mmCIF file of C-alpha atoms in Angstrom:
data_model
loop_
_atom_site.group_PDB
_atom_site.id
_atom_site.type_symbol
_atom_site.label_atom_id
_atom_site.label_comp_id
_atom_site.label_asym_id
_atom_site.label_seq_id
_atom_site.Cartn_x
_atom_site.Cartn_y
_atom_site.Cartn_z
ATOM 1 C CA MET H 26 -79.793 -20.317 -28.200
ATOM 2 C CA PRO H 27 -78.783 -19.373 -31.798
ATOM 3 C CA ARG H 28 -75.027 -18.958 -30.553
ATOM 4 C CA ILE H 29 -75.237 -22.413 -28.973
ATOM 5 C CA GLN H 30 -76.417 -23.996 -32.085
ATOM 6 C CA GLN H 31 -73.785 -22.290 -34.241
ATOM 7 C CA ILE H 32 -71.051 -23.774 -31.672
ATOM 8 C CA PHE H 33 -72.675 -27.247 -32.070
ATOM 9 C CA LYS H 34 -72.779 -27.141 -35.629
ATOM 10 C CA ARG H 35 -69.129 -26.349 -36.019
ATOM 11 C CA TRP H 36 -68.095 -28.888 -33.113
ATOM 12 C CA ALA H 37 -70.378 -31.970 -34.055
ATOM 13 C CA ASP H 38 -68.119 -33.174 -36.880
ATOM 14 C CA GLY H 39 -65.175 -33.792 -34.312
ATOM 15 C CA ASN H 40 -62.535 -31.783 -36.216
ATOM 16 C CA ILE H 41 -62.126 -28.940 -33.627
ATOM 17 C CA THR H 42 -62.498 -28.375 -29.953
ATOM 18 C CA LEU H 43 -65.409 -26.829 -28.289
ATOM 19 C CA ALA H 44 -63.278 -23.857 -27.447
ATOM 20 C CA GLU H 45 -62.234 -23.574 -31.267
ATOM 21 C CA ALA H 46 -65.966 -23.948 -32.201
ATOM 22 C CA ALA H 47 -67.026 -21.166 -29.751
ATOM 23 C CA GLN H 48 -64.162 -18.826 -31.255
ATOM 24 C CA THR H 49 -65.241 -19.562 -35.055
ATOM 25 C CA ALA H 50 -68.867 -19.045 -34.112
ATOM 26 C CA ASP H 51 -67.964 -15.446 -32.422
ATOM 27 C CA THR H 52 -65.697 -14.660 -35.534
ATOM 28 C CA SER H 53 -68.650 -15.446 -37.993
ATOM 29 C CA SER H 54 -70.994 -13.084 -35.998
ATOM 30 C CA SER H 55 -71.840 -9.865 -37.736
ATOM 31 C CA LYS H 56 -71.680 -8.263 -34.002
ATOM 32 C CA GLN H 57 -68.231 -9.500 -33.371
ATOM 33 C CA GLN H 58 -66.237 -7.223 -31.294
ATOM 34 C CA LEU H 59 -62.437 -7.574 -31.218
ATOM 35 C CA ASN H 60 -59.920 -6.318 -28.948
ATOM 36 C CA PHE H 61 -57.093 -5.785 -31.296
ATOM 37 C CA ASP H 62 -54.769 -4.543 -28.687
ATOM 38 C CA GLU H 63 -54.911 -7.894 -26.892
ATOM 39 C CA LEU H 64 -54.873 -9.626 -30.219
ATOM 40 C CA ILE H 65 -51.618 -7.853 -31.235
ATOM 41 C CA GLU H 66 -50.103 -8.717 -27.784
ATOM 42 C CA SER H 67 -51.178 -12.369 -28.269
ATOM 43 C CA TYR H 68 -49.410 -12.201 -31.530
ATOM 44 C CA ARG H 69 -46.348 -10.868 -30.072
ATOM 45 C CA LYS H 70 -45.971 -14.072 -28.013
ATOM 46 C CA PHE H 71 -46.307 -16.043 -31.270
ATOM 47 C CA VAL H 72 -42.954 -14.404 -32.703
ATOM 48 C CA PRO H 73 -40.665 -14.701 -29.757
ATOM 49 C CA ASN H 74 -37.649 -14.623 -32.147
ATOM 50 C CA ALA H 75 -38.351 -11.175 -32.967
ATOM 51 C CA CYS H 76 -36.334 -8.929 -30.377
ATOM 52 C CA ASP H 77 -37.951 -5.910 -28.838
ATOM 53 C CA LYS H 78 -36.084 -3.702 -31.038
ATOM 54 C CA THR H 79 -37.312 -5.585 -34.114
ATOM 55 C CA TRP H 80 -40.899 -5.682 -32.904
ATOM 56 C CA LYS H 81 -40.912 -1.779 -32.257
ATOM 57 C CA LYS H 82 -39.233 -1.321 -35.748
ATOM 58 C CA ASN H 83 -40.833 -3.623 -38.218
ATOM 59 C CA TYR H 84 -44.051 -4.848 -36.394
ATOM 60 C CA LEU H 85 -45.645 -1.898 -34.481
ATOM 61 C CA PRO H 86 -45.772 0.711 -37.399
ATOM 62 C CA VAL H 87 -48.241 -1.413 -39.286
ATOM 63 C CA LEU H 88 -50.229 -3.559 -37.004
ATOM 64 C CA PRO H 89 -51.900 -0.714 -35.248
ATOM 65 C CA LYS H 90 -52.887 0.671 -38.552
ATOM 66 C CA CYS H 91 -54.890 -2.795 -38.980
ATOM 67 C CA ARG H 92 -56.404 -2.096 -35.759
ATOM 68 C CA ASP H 93 -57.579 1.350 -36.759
ATOM 69 C CA LYS H 94 -59.115 0.017 -40.028
ATOM 70 C CA PHE H 95 -61.623 -1.892 -38.120
ATOM 71 C CA LYS H 96 -63.050 1.240 -36.424
ATOM 72 C CA GLY H 97 -66.316 2.104 -37.685
ATOM 73 C CA THR H 98 -67.242 0.268 -40.961
ATOM 74 C CA PRO H 99 -64.848 -2.760 -41.310
ATOM 75 C CA PRO H 100 -62.915 -3.367 -44.706
ATOM 76 C CA ARG H 101 -64.606 -5.342 -47.545
ATOM 77 C CA ASP H 102 -61.757 -7.944 -47.670
ATOM 78 C CA GLY H 103 -58.097 -8.902 -47.006
ATOM 79 C CA GLU H 104 -56.965 -6.770 -50.264
ATOM 80 C CA THR H 105 -58.639 -3.776 -49.249
ATOM 81 C CA LEU H 106 -57.441 -4.002 -45.811
ATOM 82 C CA CYS H 107 -53.831 -4.482 -46.726
ATOM 83 C CA MET H 108 -53.815 -1.715 -49.368
ATOM 84 C CA ALA H 109 -55.243 0.662 -46.787
ATOM 85 C CA CYS H 110 -52.586 -0.442 -43.997
ATOM 86 C CA LEU H 111 -49.845 -0.038 -46.473
ATOM 87 C CA GLU H 112 -50.682 3.232 -48.248
ATOM 88 C CA GLN H 113 -48.151 5.423 -46.302
ATOM 89 C CA TRP H 114 -45.176 3.473 -47.710
ATOM 90 C CA GLU H 115 -43.704 4.017 -51.000
ATOM 91 C CA GLN H 116 -44.619 1.193 -53.505
ATOM 92 C CA GLY H 117 -41.533 -0.967 -54.149
ATOM 93 C CA SER H 118 -39.641 0.416 -51.146
ATOM 94 C CA ARG H 119 -37.847 -1.896 -48.612
ATOM 95 C CA SER H 120 -39.822 -0.384 -45.776
ATOM 96 C CA ARG H 121 -43.263 -1.287 -47.680
ATOM 97 C CA GLN H 122 -41.853 -4.822 -48.333
ATOM 98 C CA ILE H 123 -41.079 -5.457 -44.583
ATOM 99 C CA SER H 124 -44.512 -3.842 -43.466
ATOM 100 C CA ARG H 125 -46.223 -5.996 -45.870
ATOM 101 C CA GLN H 126 -44.553 -9.119 -44.621
ATOM 102 C CA LYS H 127 -45.371 -8.452 -41.067
ATOM 103 C CA LEU H 128 -48.834 -7.634 -41.868
ATOM 104 C CA TYR H 129 -49.418 -10.789 -44.000
ATOM 105 C CA GLY H 130 -48.015 -12.917 -40.964
ATOM 106 C CA PHE H 131 -50.316 -11.246 -38.550
ATOM 107 C CA LEU H 132 -53.388 -11.550 -40.618
ATOM 108 C CA THR H 133 -52.672 -15.298 -41.610
ATOM 109 C CA TRP H 134 -52.222 -15.964 -37.815
ATOM 110 C CA ALA H 135 -55.555 -14.199 -36.904
ATOM 111 C CA VAL H 136 -57.633 -15.852 -39.661
ATOM 112 C CA GLN H 137 -56.225 -19.440 -39.006
ATOM 113 C CA ARG H 138 -57.132 -19.068 -35.188
ATOM 114 C CA GLY H 139 -60.498 -17.751 -35.997
ATOM 115 C CA HIS H 140 -60.017 -14.352 -34.537
ATOM 116 C CA LEU H 141 -60.554 -12.837 -37.979
ATOM 117 C CA LYS H 142 -63.059 -13.910 -40.619
ATOM 118 C CA PRO H 143 -61.552 -15.753 -43.662
ATOM 119 C CA ILE H 144 -62.385 -12.884 -45.832
ATOM 120 C CA TYR H 145 -59.417 -11.112 -44.296
ATOM 121 C CA SER H 146 -56.764 -13.423 -45.282
ATOM 122 C CA PRO H 147 -53.968 -11.630 -47.119
ATOM 123 C CA PRO H 148 -54.321 -11.792 -50.864
ATOM 124 C CA ALA H 149 -51.698 -13.854 -52.715
ATOM 125 C CA THR H 150 -50.833 -10.902 -54.869
ATOM 126 C CA LEU H 151 -51.170 -7.257 -54.289
ATOM 127 C CA PRO H 152 -51.479 -4.710 -57.017
ATOM 128 C CA GLU H 153 -48.101 -2.740 -56.576
ATOM 129 C CA VAL H 154 -45.599 -0.641 -58.702
ATOM 130 C CA LEU H 155 -42.352 -2.562 -58.187
ATOM 131 C CA LYS H 156 -39.315 -0.235 -57.542
ATOM 132 C CA SER H 157 -36.351 -1.264 -59.472
ATOM 133 C CA LYS H 158 -33.750 -2.701 -57.120
ATOM 134 C CA ARG H 159 -30.736 -0.313 -56.745
ATOM 135 C CA VAL H 160 -27.307 -1.585 -58.109
ATOM 136 C CA GLY H 161 -24.677 -1.481 -55.167
ATOM 137 C CA TYR H 162 -21.387 -0.070 -56.380
ATOM 138 C CA ALA H 163 -18.330 -2.389 -56.104
ATOM 139 C CA ILE H 164 -15.533 0.176 -54.745
ATOM 140 C CA SER H 165 -12.259 -0.453 -56.369
ATOM 141 C CA ASP H 166 -8.930 -1.190 -54.525
ATOM 142 C CA VAL H 167 -7.654 2.203 -55.579
ATOM 143 C CA GLU H 168 -10.542 4.012 -54.376
ATOM 144 C CA ILE H 169 -10.164 2.219 -50.983
ATOM 145 C CA LEU H 170 -6.711 3.586 -50.867
ATOM 146 C CA ARG H 171 -7.902 6.910 -51.641
ATOM 147 C CA LEU H 172 -10.585 6.741 -48.945
ATOM 148 C CA LEU H 173 -8.036 5.350 -46.455
ATOM 149 C CA GLU H 174 -5.674 8.387 -47.114
ATOM 150 C CA GLY H 175 -8.617 10.898 -46.189
ATOM 151 C CA MET H 176 -9.561 9.290 -42.841
ATOM 152 C CA PRO H 177 -7.620 10.627 -39.721
ATOM 153 C CA ASP H 178 -9.129 8.102 -37.273
ATOM 154 C CA PRO H 179 -7.038 4.777 -37.401
ATOM 155 C CA ARG H 180 -9.780 2.813 -35.786
ATOM 156 C CA TRP H 181 -12.162 3.590 -38.677
ATOM 157 C CA GLN H 182 -9.192 2.895 -41.059
ATOM 158 C CA PHE H 183 -8.991 -0.550 -39.377
ATOM 159 C CA ALA H 184 -12.688 -1.090 -39.808
ATOM 160 C CA ILE H 185 -12.633 -0.351 -43.524
ATOM 161 C CA GLN H 186 -9.639 -2.479 -44.222
ATOM 162 C CA LEU H 187 -11.370 -5.462 -42.250
ATOM 163 C CA CYS H 188 -14.576 -4.931 -44.403
ATOM 164 C CA ALA H 189 -12.909 -4.900 -47.662
ATOM 165 C CA VAL H 190 -10.243 -7.573 -47.152
ATOM 166 C CA TYR H 191 -12.832 -10.203 -45.719
ATOM 167 C CA GLY H 192 -16.041 -8.979 -47.177
ATOM 168 C CA LEU H 193 -17.640 -8.144 -43.940
ATOM 169 C CA ARG H 194 -21.269 -6.772 -43.405
ATOM 170 C CA PRO H 195 -20.427 -3.678 -41.099
ATOM 171 C CA GLU H 196 -22.332 -5.240 -38.320
ATOM 172 C CA GLU H 197 -19.869 -8.279 -38.218
ATOM 173 C CA LEU H 198 -17.144 -6.126 -37.223
ATOM 174 C CA ARG H 199 -18.305 -6.317 -33.504
ATOM 175 C CA TRP H 200 -18.332 -10.180 -33.820
ATOM 176 C CA LEU H 201 -14.884 -11.042 -34.663
ATOM 177 C CA GLN H 202 -13.119 -13.893 -32.892
ATOM 178 C CA ILE H 203 -9.841 -15.801 -33.137
ATOM 179 C CA LYS H 204 -10.235 -19.507 -33.110
ATOM 180 C CA LYS H 205 -7.827 -22.402 -33.154
ATOM 181 C CA GLY H 206 -7.646 -24.252 -36.449
ATOM 182 C CA ALA H 207 -5.922 -27.306 -37.706
ATOM 183 C CA LYS H 208 -3.146 -25.122 -39.361
ATOM 184 C CA GLY H 209 -3.115 -22.465 -36.530
ATOM 185 C CA SER H 210 -5.131 -19.453 -35.438
ATOM 186 C CA GLU H 211 -8.174 -18.415 -37.731
ATOM 187 C CA LEU H 212 -10.207 -15.355 -37.735
ATOM 188 C CA TRP H 213 -14.011 -15.990 -37.358
ATOM 189 C CA THR H 214 -17.098 -13.854 -37.253
ATOM 190 C CA ILE H 215 -19.720 -15.376 -35.009
ATOM 191 C CA TYR H 216 -22.361 -12.900 -36.008
ATOM 192 C CA GLN H 217 -25.557 -14.712 -36.929
ATOM 193 C CA LYS H 218 -27.863 -12.815 -39.271
ATOM 194 C CA SER H 219 -31.605 -13.728 -39.470
ATOM 195 C CA MET H 220 -32.678 -15.407 -42.458
ATOM 196 C CA GLY H 221 -36.216 -14.014 -42.103
ATOM 197 C CA GLY H 222 -39.489 -16.214 -41.459
ATOM 198 C CA ARG H 223 -41.125 -17.405 -38.280
ATOM 199 C CA LYS H 224 -38.687 -20.388 -37.694
ATOM 200 C CA GLY H 225 -35.866 -18.140 -36.398
ATOM 201 C CA ASP H 226 -33.368 -19.555 -38.925
ATOM 202 C CA LYS H 227 -30.070 -17.696 -38.850
ATOM 203 C CA THR H 228 -26.823 -17.809 -40.828
ATOM 204 C CA GLU H 229 -23.894 -19.761 -39.277
ATOM 205 C CA PRO H 230 -20.650 -18.516 -38.015
ATOM 206 C CA ARG H 231 -17.940 -18.528 -40.573
ATOM 207 C CA ARG H 232 -14.263 -18.538 -40.898
ATOM 208 C CA LEU H 233 -12.989 -15.407 -42.763
ATOM 209 C CA LEU H 234 -10.804 -15.672 -45.737
ATOM 210 C CA PRO H 235 -8.807 -12.607 -46.890
ATOM 211 C CA LEU H 236 -8.758 -11.311 -50.239
ATOM 212 C CA LEU H 237 -5.923 -8.731 -50.297
ATOM 213 C CA VAL H 238 -6.350 -5.229 -51.681
ATOM 214 C CA ARG H 239 -3.756 -4.295 -54.377
ATOM 215 C CA ASP H 240 -1.836 -1.248 -54.766
ATOM 216 C CA LEU H 241 -1.377 0.879 -57.928
ATOM 217 C CA ASP H 242 1.247 -1.522 -59.488
ATOM 218 C CA GLY H 243 -0.959 -4.644 -58.811
ATOM 219 C CA SER H 244 1.037 -5.703 -55.622
ATOM 220 C CA SER H 245 -0.941 -7.202 -52.815
ATOM 221 C CA ILE H 246 -1.136 -5.203 -49.599
ATOM 222 C CA ASP H 247 -0.985 -7.120 -46.281
ATOM 223 C CA TRP H 248 -2.316 -5.018 -43.430
ATOM 224 C CA LYS H 249 -1.761 -8.044 -41.028
ATOM 225 C CA LEU H 250 -5.277 -7.806 -39.811
ATOM 226 C CA GLN H 251 -5.709 -11.107 -38.208
ATOM 227 C CA ALA H 252 -2.564 -10.358 -36.066
ATOM 228 C CA ARG H 253 -3.899 -6.803 -35.115
ATOM 229 C CA ILE H 254 -7.306 -8.725 -33.919
ATOM 230 C CA GLN H 255 -5.102 -10.957 -31.861
ATOM 231 C CA LYS H 256 -3.213 -8.101 -30.395
ATOM 232 C CA GLY H 257 -6.603 -6.238 -29.366
ATOM 233 C CA LYS H 258 -6.383 -3.643 -31.860
ATOM 234 C CA GLU H 259 -9.122 -1.119 -31.140
ATOM 235 C CA LEU H 260 -12.198 -0.872 -33.330
ATOM 236 C CA PRO H 261 -14.298 2.365 -33.602
ATOM 237 C CA PRO H 262 -17.749 2.605 -31.747
ATOM 238 C CA LEU H 263 -20.347 0.862 -33.530
ATOM 239 C CA GLN H 264 -23.496 2.170 -31.575
ATOM 240 C CA SER H 265 -25.923 -0.457 -30.451
ATOM 241 C CA TYR H 266 -26.377 -4.008 -31.587
ATOM 242 C CA GLY H 267 -27.749 -3.904 -35.152
ATOM 243 C CA ASP H 268 -26.509 -0.483 -35.974
ATOM 244 C CA GLY H 269 -22.885 -1.279 -37.299
ATOM 245 C CA ALA H 270 -23.947 -0.225 -40.917
ATOM 246 C CA GLN H 271 -25.543 3.224 -39.499
ATOM 247 C CA ALA H 272 -22.475 3.842 -37.470
ATOM 248 C CA LEU H 273 -20.027 3.325 -40.583
ATOM 249 C CA ASN H 274 -22.238 5.451 -42.673
ATOM 250 C CA ASN H 275 -22.494 8.266 -40.401
ATOM 251 C CA TYR H 276 -18.785 8.457 -40.226
ATOM 252 C CA LEU H 277 -18.084 8.179 -43.840
ATOM 253 C CA ARG H 278 -20.722 10.508 -44.999
ATOM 254 C CA ARG H 279 -18.423 13.260 -43.033
ATOM 255 C CA ARG H 280 -15.669 12.335 -45.368
ATOM 256 C CA GLU H 281 -14.842 14.440 -48.464
ATOM 257 C CA VAL H 282 -13.461 11.641 -50.451
ATOM 258 C CA TRP H 283 -16.550 9.342 -49.740
ATOM 259 C CA ARG H 284 -18.908 11.962 -50.954
ATOM 260 C CA SER H 285 -16.830 12.373 -54.006
ATOM 261 C CA LEU H 286 -16.855 8.629 -54.678
ATOM 262 C CA LYS H 287 -20.639 8.603 -54.066
ATOM 263 C CA ALA H 288 -21.219 11.058 -56.569
ATOM 264 C CA GLU H 289 -18.999 9.021 -59.113
ATOM 265 C CA ALA H 290 -20.935 5.918 -58.423
ATOM 266 C CA LEU H 291 -24.282 7.731 -59.053
ATOM 267 C CA ASN H 292 -22.921 8.939 -62.473
ATOM 268 C CA SER H 293 -22.624 5.373 -63.373
ATOM 269 C CA GLY H 294 -26.122 4.410 -62.199
ATOM 270 C CA GLU H 295 -24.967 2.734 -59.014
ATOM 271 C CA GLN H 296 -24.858 3.579 -55.460
ATOM 272 C CA LEU H 297 -21.968 3.450 -53.022
ATOM 273 C CA THR H 298 -23.022 2.320 -49.560
ATOM 274 C CA THR H 299 -21.356 0.555 -46.544
ATOM 275 C CA TYR H 300 -21.838 -2.708 -48.292
ATOM 276 C CA SER H 301 -19.553 -1.614 -51.216
ATOM 277 C CA PHE H 302 -16.544 -2.963 -49.560
ATOM 278 C CA ARG H 303 -18.360 -6.499 -49.291
ATOM 279 C CA HIS H 304 -19.394 -5.882 -53.100
ATOM 280 C CA ARG H 305 -15.711 -5.418 -53.913
ATOM 281 C CA TYR H 306 -14.893 -8.817 -52.164
ATOM 282 C CA ALA H 307 -17.568 -10.448 -54.346
ATOM 283 C CA LYS H 308 -16.489 -8.810 -57.509
ATOM 284 C CA ALA H 309 -12.576 -9.670 -57.036
ATOM 285 C CA SER H 310 -13.523 -13.286 -55.954
ATOM 286 C CA HIS H 311 -15.319 -13.769 -59.328
ATOM 287 C CA ALA H 312 -12.537 -12.068 -61.290
ATOM 288 C CA ALA H 313 -10.081 -14.431 -59.712
ATOM 289 C CA GLY H 314 -12.260 -17.305 -61.152
ATOM 290 C CA LEU H 315 -13.247 -18.762 -57.757
ATOM 291 C CA PRO H 316 -16.249 -21.141 -57.833
ATOM 292 C CA VAL H 317 -19.595 -19.589 -56.943
ATOM 293 C CA ALA H 318 -20.193 -22.131 -54.303
ATOM 294 C CA ASN H 319 -16.855 -21.338 -52.535
ATOM 295 C CA ILE H 320 -17.463 -17.358 -52.763
ATOM 296 C CA ALA H 321 -21.061 -17.868 -51.264
ATOM 297 C CA GLU H 322 -19.488 -19.774 -48.416
ATOM 298 C CA ALA H 323 -16.747 -17.248 -47.674
ATOM 299 C CA MET H 324 -19.525 -14.575 -47.629
ATOM 300 C CA GLY H 325 -21.671 -16.427 -45.463
ATOM 301 C CA HIS H 326 -24.794 -16.848 -47.441
ATOM 302 C CA THR H 327 -26.412 -19.395 -49.833
ATOM 303 C CA ILE H 328 -25.631 -19.945 -53.564
ATOM 304 C CA GLU H 329 -29.215 -18.702 -54.229
ATOM 305 C CA VAL H 330 -28.755 -15.557 -52.260
ATOM 306 C CA HIS H 331 -25.328 -14.943 -53.677
ATOM 307 C CA LEU H 332 -26.598 -15.308 -57.387
ATOM 308 C CA GLY H 333 -29.539 -12.875 -56.552
ATOM 309 C CA SER H 334 -27.157 -10.110 -55.411
ATOM 310 C CA TYR H 335 -23.923 -10.657 -57.132
ATOM 311 C CA ALA H 336 -24.639 -12.519 -60.270
ATOM 312 C CA ARG H 337 -23.689 -9.331 -62.345
ATOM 313 C CA PHE H 338 -20.056 -9.746 -60.911
ATOM 314 C CA LYS H 339 -19.808 -13.370 -62.881
ATOM 315 C CA PRO H 340 -17.390 -13.197 -65.590
ATOM 316 C CA GLU H 341 -19.412 -12.535 -68.956
ATOM 317 C CA ALA H 342 -18.569 -15.529 -71.357
ATOM 318 C CA THR H 343 -21.197 -14.657 -74.033
ATOM 319 C CA ALA H 344 -19.209 -11.827 -75.842
ATOM 320 C CA ASP H 345 -16.026 -14.041 -75.974
ATOM 321 C CA LEU H 346 -18.081 -16.954 -77.527
ATOM 322 C CA TYR H 347 -19.375 -14.505 -80.058
ATOM 323 C CA ALA H 348 -15.772 -13.065 -80.772
ATOM 324 C CA GLN H 349 -14.555 -16.579 -81.194
ATOM 325 C CA VAL H 350 -17.124 -17.349 -83.805
ATOM 326 C CA ASN H 351 -16.143 -14.249 -85.621
ATOM 327 C CA ALA H 352 -12.538 -15.042 -85.383
ATOM 328 C CA GLY H 353 -13.200 -18.338 -86.874
ATOM 329 C CA THR H 354 -15.396 -16.906 -89.700
ATOM 330 C CA ALA H 355 -12.530 -14.561 -90.426
ATOM 331 C CA GLN H 356 -10.028 -17.517 -90.946
ATOM 332 C CA VAL H 357 -12.458 -19.296 -93.001
ATOM 333 C CA ASN H 358 -12.864 -16.091 -95.441
#
């Protein structure tokens, strides 16, 4: 009878269905019993855009921890629950950031549907020591040529040339396609990178625009990359889908020149990664004076994302302005 009264109390105002009223009444009960395995499985259906690999890699490491925290005495509130679930990951790390995002999404979903009490809503902020973002090293053209000389496999040489000249993400190497354009054949990548969130938004396929590597005397080197793609030039094995960067890293870390360049980058406070060829494309584009909007379009991301990751490559005008002032002062004096 008390349970029926609680259901009626929630249902009587007409804002929710009888089934929802029953669910919230059960959630509010101090004797609430949850089958977390079923709850997690229900949530899996709520995020269909997450492929099985992503679900296993990003969701399953943290959601079962949430389940385990409700064994015995339940957590005091959402902040306590989240802190306990995330304690195994280093504060400020990318893995902790991803786990926090997935946990917050699950808790929000569970609370909104009455599976968990509102007290378990994720907190707006979480006490955390932020780790400084690593600075990606923009490999120079001379260093690219050094690296290519030390690579015996022409397939990997081809991959490096493509990444450097077109600013590719390593994963995009497997998604290259020739399309017919208004002025002839064009090289495109049809790879669509997830933009995050539940909506499943992804980046659009884009036409690739070359920015040629230059040799020691400043002359552009044309490796005829698009023509080689058209002829079916073989690329190296890139492991399974989504592992292109890992495959490239596994090959490069065995190269002595790469290890040497990595040490040099660390000495300057930066990190040489498989994205350093993409960083080179951004830096060279800014040095050439190309507009930010066009660089972002060529690299396949928004202006906001570009400025967040590559703003440091924008030409610094402040020093020049002060130099002009000093020059003017010198003339007056």
